[in-house]
Amino acid sequence: MIFSFIYNNGYFIVEEMMLDKINDKLTPILNQVMERNTGEKEFHQAVHEVLGSLGHVIARHPEYADNALIERLCEPERQIIFRVPWVDDQGDIHINRGFRVQFNSALGPYKGGLRFHPTVNVGIIKFLGFEQTFKNALTGMPIGGGKGGSDFNPRGRTDREIMRFCQSFMTELQRHIGEYIDVPAGDIGVGGREIGYMFGQFKRLTNRYEAGVITGKGLLYGGSRARTEATGYGAVYFVERMLATKGYGFEGQRAVVSGSGNVAIYTIQKLTSLGAKVVACSDSNGYIIDEGGIDIDLVREIKEQRRGRIKEYAEHKGHSVKYVENGSIWDVPCDIAMPSATQNELASDNARTLVKNGLIAVGEGANMPSTPEAIDIFQEAGILFAPGKAANAGGVATSALEMQQNASRDSWTFEETESRLAGIMHSIHDLCYETAKEYGVPGDYVRGANIAGFVRVAEAMRALGII
Ligand code: GLU
């Protein structure tokens, strides 16, 4: 299936071949989203994918399209863009741009991470906020959807510079968030250190110890056990359940996990503990192949402690490890692929290579890492495909567990928290699986997730009236 947006006479039109996926009522909505959000191609892509799944739902439940519900769903409730001035260690002043898109609060306060990366712009934050709305709905927890971040590049910055940036960012953000309003967390470029600095600044500015205002906190100041591990572990639990529908398990499977950040690290750790062999991981400069199985302690030391590059893994291990600069990690043959780096990192040619090399399943740890063409190739080849908004929901679900612990001033054990996470991932899997079956597309987890997430948000929006 060919997927492209064509700019025609001032309008974006969807290439004809895609229209069979989209109900008549939905095409003008998609066109309006494209017109109104010119140039925001990741946002168009995310909306296109969801609307492309809703044809059968609207046919069966025309009431979900009443009162411009879908138009409202595609327009964020609020978009905040702000200046973030900060001073580097040399005394030079930098100006970054900060964002918070409060997408949908039908199911609960806005909830979603903050991304610090030079590629961040309003279109990226909007795509992430839109995805987050459905992902959060799938968890079954009382959280709406939002996302934020900045085009700040943390790479090479000192700890003091990171702190000053986080403080400046929060100086503006604090007026827009709160435990009943909007609850940020981490994402790419934002981990425990940054959350600590931002929470510290929030506390200072507001004079309130409002732990539930942000998640991903350290254990000493209101964090939850298993939150750090949750996105990676959760993605593996989802894939485990998906494999089981075909009678497969992890034992002896060969896996490739892209990335080497928080999601990738805990995906590799859990895959390995369940009997798979993870042979490759990457960063934005290149990838490593370790046929003996990735040594996760070494990756953690390089990435979490030294904040170094994955190349150092090969330098440390010597000849047994191959480092490939600028290549594609998807050239490495595997049974299970878990893209856990960033959006659109896995394109159609990569998908074809993976299928040719005998792939059986894909579990997306990142948000929207596979392009629409790649997804079509996987699905047409009968590969089990778990989309990010379902498979990586364990992170935000555990954030909601953190909010729950903060609200009750409680702190659960690792085992308690992880077992809740596993239960949530299994129910998200089963919901997607059953929904796909119910709507006549068995095994299609993309439609299953989009439909199930949509139905929950739509039901709540209908109940709340035209707001
Ligand atoms: N950034 C993560 C995500 O994409 C986690 C968000 C959160 O915990 O609020 O879902």
Coordinates of C-alpha atoms and ligand atoms in Angstrom, one line a residue:
M1 CA 0.0 0.0 0.0
I2 CA 1.4 3.4 -1.0
F3 CA 1.1 6.1 1.6
S4 CA 1.8 9.7 0.7
F5 CA 0.5 13.2 1.2
I6 CA 0.2 15.2 -2.0
Y7 CA 0.3 19.0 -1.8
N8 CA -2.2 20.1 -4.3
N9 CA -3.5 23.7 -4.9
G10 CA -2.9 24.7 -1.3
Y11 CA -4.5 21.5 0.0
F12 CA -3.1 18.2 1.2
I13 CA -4.8 15.3 -0.4
V14 CA -4.4 11.7 0.6
E15 CA -3.2 9.4 -2.1
E16 CA -6.2 7.6 -3.5
M17 CA -5.0 4.1 -2.6
M18 CA -5.4 4.9 1.1
L19 CA -8.9 6.1 0.8
D20 CA -10.3 2.6 0.9
K21 CA -9.2 2.5 4.5
I22 CA -11.0 5.7 5.4
N23 CA -14.7 6.2 5.8
D24 CA -16.4 9.0 3.7
K25 CA -17.2 10.9 6.8
L26 CA -13.6 10.8 7.9
T27 CA -11.8 12.0 4.7
P28 CA -12.8 15.7 5.1
I29 CA -11.7 15.6 8.7
L30 CA -8.3 14.3 7.7
N31 CA -8.0 16.9 5.0
Q32 CA -8.9 19.6 7.5
V33 CA -6.3 18.4 10.0
M34 CA -3.7 18.6 7.2
E35 CA -4.7 22.0 6.1
R36 CA -4.9 23.5 9.5
N37 CA -1.6 22.0 10.7
T38 CA 0.5 22.7 7.6
G39 CA 3.8 20.9 7.4
E40 CA 3.3 18.9 10.6
K41 CA 3.9 15.6 8.9
E42 CA 4.3 13.4 11.9
F43 CA 1.0 14.7 13.3
H44 CA -0.7 14.0 9.9
Q45 CA 0.7 10.5 9.9
A46 CA -0.6 9.8 13.4
V47 CA -4.1 11.2 12.7
H48 CA -4.2 9.4 9.4
E49 CA -3.4 6.0 11.0
V50 CA -6.1 6.4 13.6
L51 CA -8.8 7.7 11.3
G52 CA -7.8 4.9 8.9
S53 CA -8.9 2.4 11.6
L54 CA -12.2 3.9 12.4
G55 CA -14.3 3.2 9.3
H56 CA -16.0 0.1 10.7
V57 CA -16.5 1.8 14.1
I58 CA -18.3 4.8 12.6
A59 CA -20.4 2.4 10.4
R60 CA -21.5 0.5 13.4
H61 CA -21.7 3.5 15.8
P62 CA -22.6 6.6 13.8
E63 CA -23.2 8.4 17.1
Y64 CA -19.4 8.6 17.6
A65 CA -19.2 11.0 14.7
D66 CA -22.0 13.2 16.0
N67 CA -21.4 16.7 17.4
A68 CA -18.1 17.0 15.6
L69 CA -16.6 14.5 18.1
I70 CA -13.8 13.4 15.8
E71 CA -13.0 16.9 14.8
R72 CA -12.8 17.8 18.4
L73 CA -10.6 14.8 19.1
C74 CA -8.1 15.9 16.4
E75 CA -7.8 19.4 17.9
P76 CA -5.7 19.8 21.1
E77 CA -7.6 21.4 23.9
R78 CA -4.7 23.7 24.5
Q79 CA -1.2 24.3 23.0
I80 CA 1.4 26.2 25.0
I81 CA 4.6 27.5 23.4
F82 CA 7.1 29.4 25.5
R83 CA 10.5 30.9 25.6
V84 CA 13.2 29.1 27.6
P85 CA 16.2 31.3 28.2
W86 CA 19.2 29.8 30.0
V87 CA 22.9 30.6 30.6
D88 CA 25.6 28.1 29.7
D89 CA 28.8 27.5 31.7
Q90 CA 30.7 30.1 29.6
G91 CA 28.1 32.8 30.5
D92 CA 26.5 32.7 27.0
I93 CA 22.7 33.0 26.8
H94 CA 20.7 30.5 24.8
I95 CA 17.0 30.6 23.9
N96 CA 15.1 27.4 23.4
R97 CA 11.5 26.8 22.7
G98 CA 9.3 25.0 25.2
F99 CA 6.1 23.2 24.4
R100 CA 3.2 21.6 26.2
V101 CA 0.3 20.3 24.2
Q102 CA -2.7 19.4 26.4
F103 CA -4.5 17.2 24.0
N104 CA -7.5 15.6 25.6
S105 CA -8.7 15.5 29.2
A106 CA -11.9 13.5 28.8
L107 CA -10.5 10.5 30.8
G108 CA -8.4 12.4 33.4
P109 CA -5.8 15.1 33.8
Y110 CA -3.5 15.5 30.8
K111 CA -0.7 12.9 31.1
G112 CA 2.4 12.4 29.0
G113 CA 6.1 12.9 28.9
L114 CA 8.5 15.7 28.1
R115 CA 11.0 15.3 25.3
F116 CA 14.3 17.3 25.1
H117 CA 15.7 16.8 21.6
P118 CA 16.8 19.2 18.8
T119 CA 14.2 17.8 16.4
V120 CA 11.3 18.8 18.7
N121 CA 8.8 21.1 17.2
V122 CA 5.0 21.6 17.6
G123 CA 4.2 18.9 15.0
I124 CA 6.2 16.3 16.9
I125 CA 4.7 17.2 20.2
K126 CA 1.2 17.1 18.7
F127 CA 1.7 13.7 17.2
L128 CA 3.0 12.4 20.5
G129 CA 0.1 14.0 22.4
F130 CA -2.4 12.5 20.0
E131 CA -0.9 9.1 20.3
Q132 CA -0.7 9.5 24.1
T133 CA -4.5 10.1 24.3
F134 CA -5.3 6.7 22.8
K135 CA -2.4 4.9 24.6
N136 CA -3.5 6.3 28.0
A137 CA -7.1 5.2 27.2
L138 CA -5.9 1.7 26.5
T139 CA -4.4 1.4 30.0
G140 CA -7.9 1.8 31.5
M141 CA -6.5 4.3 34.0
P142 CA -7.9 7.8 34.7
I143 CA -5.5 9.8 32.6
G144 CA -6.0 12.1 29.6
G145 CA -3.4 12.8 26.9
G146 CA -0.7 15.4 26.7
K147 CA 3.0 15.9 25.7
G148 CA 5.6 18.5 25.9
G149 CA 9.3 19.2 25.5
S150 CA 11.9 21.5 24.0
D151 CA 14.3 21.7 21.1
F152 CA 17.0 21.8 23.7
N153 CA 19.9 19.4 22.9
P154 CA 21.2 17.9 26.2
R155 CA 24.1 16.1 24.4
G156 CA 27.4 17.4 25.6
R157 CA 25.9 19.7 28.2
T158 CA 27.3 19.7 31.8
D159 CA 25.2 18.7 34.7
R160 CA 24.9 22.4 35.8
E161 CA 23.7 23.4 32.3
I162 CA 21.1 20.7 32.4
M163 CA 19.9 21.9 35.8
R164 CA 19.7 25.5 34.7
F165 CA 17.8 24.5 31.6
C166 CA 15.3 22.4 33.6
Q167 CA 14.8 25.2 36.1
S168 CA 14.1 27.7 33.4
F169 CA 11.8 25.3 31.6
M170 CA 9.8 24.6 34.7
T171 CA 9.6 28.3 35.6
E172 CA 7.1 28.7 32.8
L173 CA 5.6 25.2 32.8
Q174 CA 4.6 25.3 36.5
R175 CA 1.7 27.6 35.8
H176 CA 0.1 25.1 33.5
I177 CA 0.5 21.8 35.5
G178 CA -0.8 20.3 38.7
E179 CA -1.9 16.9 40.0
Y180 CA -5.5 17.5 38.8
I181 CA -4.5 19.5 35.7
D182 CA -1.6 18.0 33.8
V183 CA 1.1 15.6 34.9
P184 CA 4.3 15.5 32.9
A185 CA 7.0 12.8 33.0
G186 CA 10.1 11.8 31.0
D187 CA 10.6 10.9 27.3
I188 CA 13.7 11.1 25.1
G189 CA 16.4 13.3 26.8
V190 CA 14.4 13.5 30.0
G191 CA 15.3 10.9 32.7
G192 CA 15.5 10.7 36.5
R193 CA 18.0 13.6 36.8
E194 CA 15.9 16.0 34.7
I195 CA 12.7 15.1 36.5
G196 CA 14.5 15.7 39.8
Y197 CA 15.6 19.2 38.8
M198 CA 12.2 20.1 37.4
F199 CA 10.3 18.8 40.5
G200 CA 12.7 20.7 42.7
Q201 CA 12.0 23.9 40.8
F202 CA 8.3 23.3 40.8
K203 CA 8.4 22.8 44.6
R204 CA 10.4 26.0 45.1
L205 CA 8.1 28.1 43.0
T206 CA 4.8 26.9 44.3
N207 CA 5.9 26.2 47.9
R208 CA 4.0 22.9 47.7
Y209 CA 5.2 19.3 48.0
E210 CA 2.8 18.2 45.3
A211 CA 4.4 14.9 44.4
G212 CA 1.6 13.9 42.0
V213 CA 2.5 16.8 39.7
I214 CA 5.2 14.9 37.8
T215 CA 6.1 11.2 37.5
G216 CA 9.3 9.3 37.0
K217 CA 10.6 10.7 40.3
G218 CA 13.4 9.2 42.3
L219 CA 12.3 6.8 45.1
L220 CA 13.3 9.1 47.9
Y221 CA 11.0 11.9 46.8
G222 CA 7.8 10.1 45.7
G223 CA 8.8 7.9 42.8
S224 CA 7.5 4.5 42.1
R225 CA 9.4 1.3 42.1
A226 CA 9.5 -0.3 38.6
R227 CA 8.8 3.0 36.8
T228 CA 12.3 3.1 35.3
E229 CA 11.9 -0.4 34.0
A230 CA 8.2 -0.1 33.1
T231 CA 8.2 0.8 29.4
G232 CA 10.7 -1.8 28.3
Y233 CA 9.3 -4.5 30.6
G234 CA 5.8 -3.7 29.6
A235 CA 6.6 -4.0 25.8
V236 CA 8.1 -7.4 26.4
Y237 CA 5.1 -8.6 28.4
F238 CA 2.9 -7.4 25.5
V239 CA 5.0 -9.3 22.9
E240 CA 5.0 -12.4 25.1
R241 CA 1.2 -12.4 25.2
M242 CA 1.1 -11.8 21.4
L243 CA 3.5 -14.6 20.6
A244 CA 1.5 -16.9 22.8
T245 CA -1.5 -16.5 20.5
K246 CA 0.5 -18.4 17.9
G247 CA 2.0 -20.8 20.3
Y248 CA 5.4 -19.2 20.4
G249 CA 7.6 -18.2 23.4
F250 CA 10.8 -16.2 23.8
E251 CA 13.1 -19.2 24.5
G252 CA 15.8 -19.4 21.9
Q253 CA 14.5 -16.5 19.8
R254 CA 16.9 -14.1 18.3
A255 CA 16.0 -10.4 19.0
V256 CA 17.2 -7.0 17.8
V257 CA 16.3 -3.9 19.9
S258 CA 17.1 -0.5 18.4
G259 CA 18.2 2.3 20.7
S260 CA 20.1 2.1 23.9
G261 CA 18.1 4.5 26.1
N262 CA 15.7 3.8 28.9
V263 CA 13.2 1.8 26.8
A264 CA 15.8 -0.3 25.0
I265 CA 17.8 -1.1 28.1
Y266 CA 14.9 -2.6 30.0
T267 CA 13.5 -4.3 26.9
I268 CA 16.9 -6.1 26.4
Q269 CA 17.1 -7.0 30.1
K270 CA 13.6 -8.5 30.2
L271 CA 13.9 -10.3 26.8
T272 CA 17.2 -11.9 28.0
S273 CA 15.7 -13.0 31.3
L274 CA 12.8 -14.6 29.4
G275 CA 15.2 -16.7 27.3
A276 CA 15.6 -14.6 24.1
K277 CA 19.0 -13.7 22.8
V278 CA 19.4 -10.0 22.0
V279 CA 22.2 -9.6 19.5
A280 CA 22.1 -6.0 18.5
C281 CA 21.3 -2.5 19.8
S282 CA 22.1 1.0 18.6
D283 CA 22.3 4.8 19.1
S284 CA 22.1 7.6 16.6
N285 CA 25.6 7.0 15.4
G286 CA 25.6 3.3 14.7
Y287 CA 24.8 -0.2 16.0
I288 CA 26.6 -3.1 17.6
I289 CA 26.3 -6.8 17.0
D290 CA 27.2 -9.1 19.9
E291 CA 26.5 -12.7 18.9
G292 CA 27.1 -13.8 22.5
G293 CA 24.1 -11.7 23.6
I294 CA 24.1 -8.0 24.6
D295 CA 25.8 -7.5 27.9
I296 CA 23.2 -5.2 29.5
D297 CA 25.4 -4.2 32.5
L298 CA 27.9 -2.8 30.1
V299 CA 25.3 -0.9 28.1
R300 CA 23.9 0.5 31.3
E301 CA 27.3 1.6 32.5
I302 CA 28.1 3.3 29.1
K303 CA 24.7 4.9 28.7
E304 CA 23.4 5.6 32.2
Q305 CA 26.6 6.3 34.1
R306 CA 29.0 7.6 31.5
R307 CA 26.4 9.1 29.1
G308 CA 28.6 7.8 26.4
R309 CA 28.1 6.3 22.9
I310 CA 27.4 2.7 22.0
K311 CA 30.6 2.5 20.0
E312 CA 32.4 2.2 23.4
Y313 CA 30.7 -1.2 23.9
A314 CA 32.7 -2.5 20.9
E315 CA 35.9 -0.8 22.0
H316 CA 35.5 -2.4 25.4
K317 CA 34.7 -5.9 24.2
G318 CA 37.2 -6.1 21.3
H319 CA 36.9 -8.5 18.4
S320 CA 33.9 -10.5 19.4
V321 CA 31.7 -7.4 18.8
K322 CA 31.1 -5.6 15.5
Y323 CA 30.3 -1.9 15.4
V324 CA 28.6 -0.6 12.3
E325 CA 28.6 3.2 11.9
N326 CA 25.7 4.8 10.0
G327 CA 24.2 1.4 8.9
S328 CA 20.7 0.1 9.6
I329 CA 20.3 -2.2 12.6
W330 CA 17.4 -3.8 10.7
D331 CA 19.9 -5.5 8.4
V332 CA 20.7 -7.9 11.4
P333 CA 18.6 -11.0 10.9
C334 CA 16.2 -11.8 13.8
D335 CA 13.0 -13.4 14.9
I336 CA 11.8 -10.5 17.0
A337 CA 12.4 -6.8 16.3
M338 CA 11.7 -4.2 19.0
P339 CA 12.2 -0.7 17.6
S340 CA 12.8 1.4 20.7
A341 CA 14.6 4.5 19.5
T342 CA 12.4 7.1 17.8
Q343 CA 9.6 7.8 15.3
N344 CA 9.9 6.5 11.7
E345 CA 13.2 4.7 12.4
L346 CA 12.0 1.6 10.5
A347 CA 11.0 2.2 6.9
S348 CA 9.6 -0.1 4.1
D349 CA 13.1 -1.3 2.9
N350 CA 14.0 -2.2 6.5
A351 CA 10.6 -4.1 6.8
R352 CA 11.3 -6.0 3.6
T353 CA 14.7 -7.0 4.8
L354 CA 13.4 -8.2 8.2
V355 CA 10.6 -10.2 6.6
K356 CA 13.1 -11.8 4.1
N357 CA 15.3 -12.7 7.1
G358 CA 12.6 -14.7 8.8
L359 CA 11.0 -12.2 11.2
I360 CA 8.1 -13.4 13.3
A361 CA 7.1 -10.5 15.4
V362 CA 7.6 -6.7 15.9
G363 CA 6.9 -4.9 19.2
E364 CA 7.2 -1.2 19.1
G365 CA 8.9 0.2 22.2
A366 CA 9.2 3.7 20.8
N367 CA 6.3 6.0 19.7
M368 CA 5.4 5.4 16.0
P369 CA 8.8 3.9 15.0
S370 CA 7.5 2.1 12.0
T371 CA 6.4 4.0 8.9
P372 CA 2.9 3.3 7.6
E373 CA 4.5 1.5 4.6
A374 CA 6.6 -0.7 6.9
I375 CA 3.5 -1.6 8.9
D376 CA 1.6 -2.6 5.7
I377 CA 4.6 -4.8 4.7
F378 CA 4.6 -6.6 8.1
Q379 CA 0.9 -7.1 8.1
E380 CA 0.7 -8.3 4.6
A381 CA 3.5 -10.8 5.4
G382 CA 1.5 -12.1 8.4
I383 CA 4.0 -10.9 10.9
L384 CA 2.7 -10.3 14.5
F385 CA 2.8 -6.5 14.9
A386 CA 2.4 -4.7 18.2
P387 CA 1.9 -0.9 17.7
G388 CA 3.6 1.5 20.1
K389 CA 0.5 3.0 21.5
A390 CA -0.4 -0.4 22.9
A391 CA 3.0 -2.1 23.4
N392 CA 4.8 0.8 25.1
A393 CA 1.9 1.8 27.3
G394 CA 3.6 0.2 30.4
G395 CA 5.6 3.4 31.1
V396 CA 2.6 5.7 31.4
A397 CA 0.6 3.0 33.1
T398 CA 3.2 2.8 35.8
S399 CA 3.2 6.6 35.9
A400 CA -0.4 6.3 36.8
L401 CA 0.5 3.8 39.5
E402 CA 3.0 6.4 40.8
M403 CA 0.2 9.0 40.9
Q404 CA -1.9 6.5 42.8
Q405 CA 0.9 5.9 45.4
N406 CA 1.4 9.7 45.7
A407 CA -2.4 10.3 46.3
S408 CA -2.5 7.7 49.0
R409 CA 1.0 8.6 50.4
D410 CA 1.9 5.0 49.9
S411 CA 4.9 3.2 48.4
W412 CA 4.6 -0.3 47.0
T413 CA 7.2 -3.0 46.6
F414 CA 8.9 -3.7 43.3
E415 CA 7.0 -7.1 43.1
E416 CA 3.6 -5.5 43.7
T417 CA 4.2 -2.8 41.2
E418 CA 5.6 -5.0 38.5
S419 CA 2.8 -7.5 38.9
R420 CA 0.3 -4.7 38.4
L421 CA 2.2 -3.6 35.3
A422 CA 2.2 -7.2 33.9
G423 CA -1.6 -7.4 34.6
I424 CA -2.2 -4.1 32.8
M425 CA -0.1 -5.1 29.8
H426 CA -1.9 -8.4 29.5
S427 CA -5.3 -6.7 29.6
I428 CA -4.2 -4.1 27.0
H429 CA -3.1 -7.0 24.8
D430 CA -6.3 -8.8 25.2
L431 CA -8.4 -5.7 24.6
C432 CA -6.6 -5.0 21.3
Y433 CA -6.9 -8.7 20.3
E434 CA -10.6 -9.0 21.1
T435 CA -11.4 -5.6 19.6
A436 CA -9.7 -6.6 16.3
K437 CA -11.7 -9.8 16.3
E438 CA -15.0 -8.0 17.1
Y439 CA -14.5 -5.6 14.2
G440 CA -13.7 -8.3 11.6
V441 CA -9.9 -7.7 11.4
P442 CA -8.5 -10.6 13.6
G443 CA -4.8 -10.3 14.4
D444 CA -4.7 -6.6 13.4
Y445 CA -3.3 -5.0 16.6
V446 CA -3.1 -1.6 14.9
R447 CA -6.8 -1.4 14.3
G448 CA -7.5 -3.2 17.6
A449 CA -5.6 -0.6 19.5
N450 CA -6.9 2.4 17.6
I451 CA -10.5 1.3 17.9
A452 CA -10.4 0.3 21.5
G453 CA -8.6 3.5 22.6
F454 CA -10.9 5.6 20.5
V455 CA -14.1 4.0 21.9
R456 CA -13.1 4.8 25.5
V457 CA -12.2 8.4 24.7
A458 CA -15.3 8.9 22.5
E459 CA -17.7 7.4 25.2
A460 CA -16.2 9.8 27.8
M461 CA -16.4 12.8 25.4
R462 CA -20.0 12.0 24.6
A463 CA -20.9 11.9 28.3
L464 CA -19.2 15.2 29.0
G465 CA -21.0 17.1 26.3
I466 CA -19.8 19.5 23.6
I467 CA -16.7 21.0 25.2
Ligands
GLU1 N1 7.0 9.3 27.6 C1 6.3 8.0 27.9 C2 5.3 7.7 26.8 O1 5.6 7.9 25.7 C3 5.8 8.0 29.3 C4 4.8 9.1 29.6 C5 4.4 9.2 31.1 O2 4.8 8.4 31.9 O3 3.6 10.1 31.4 O4 4.3 7.1 27.0

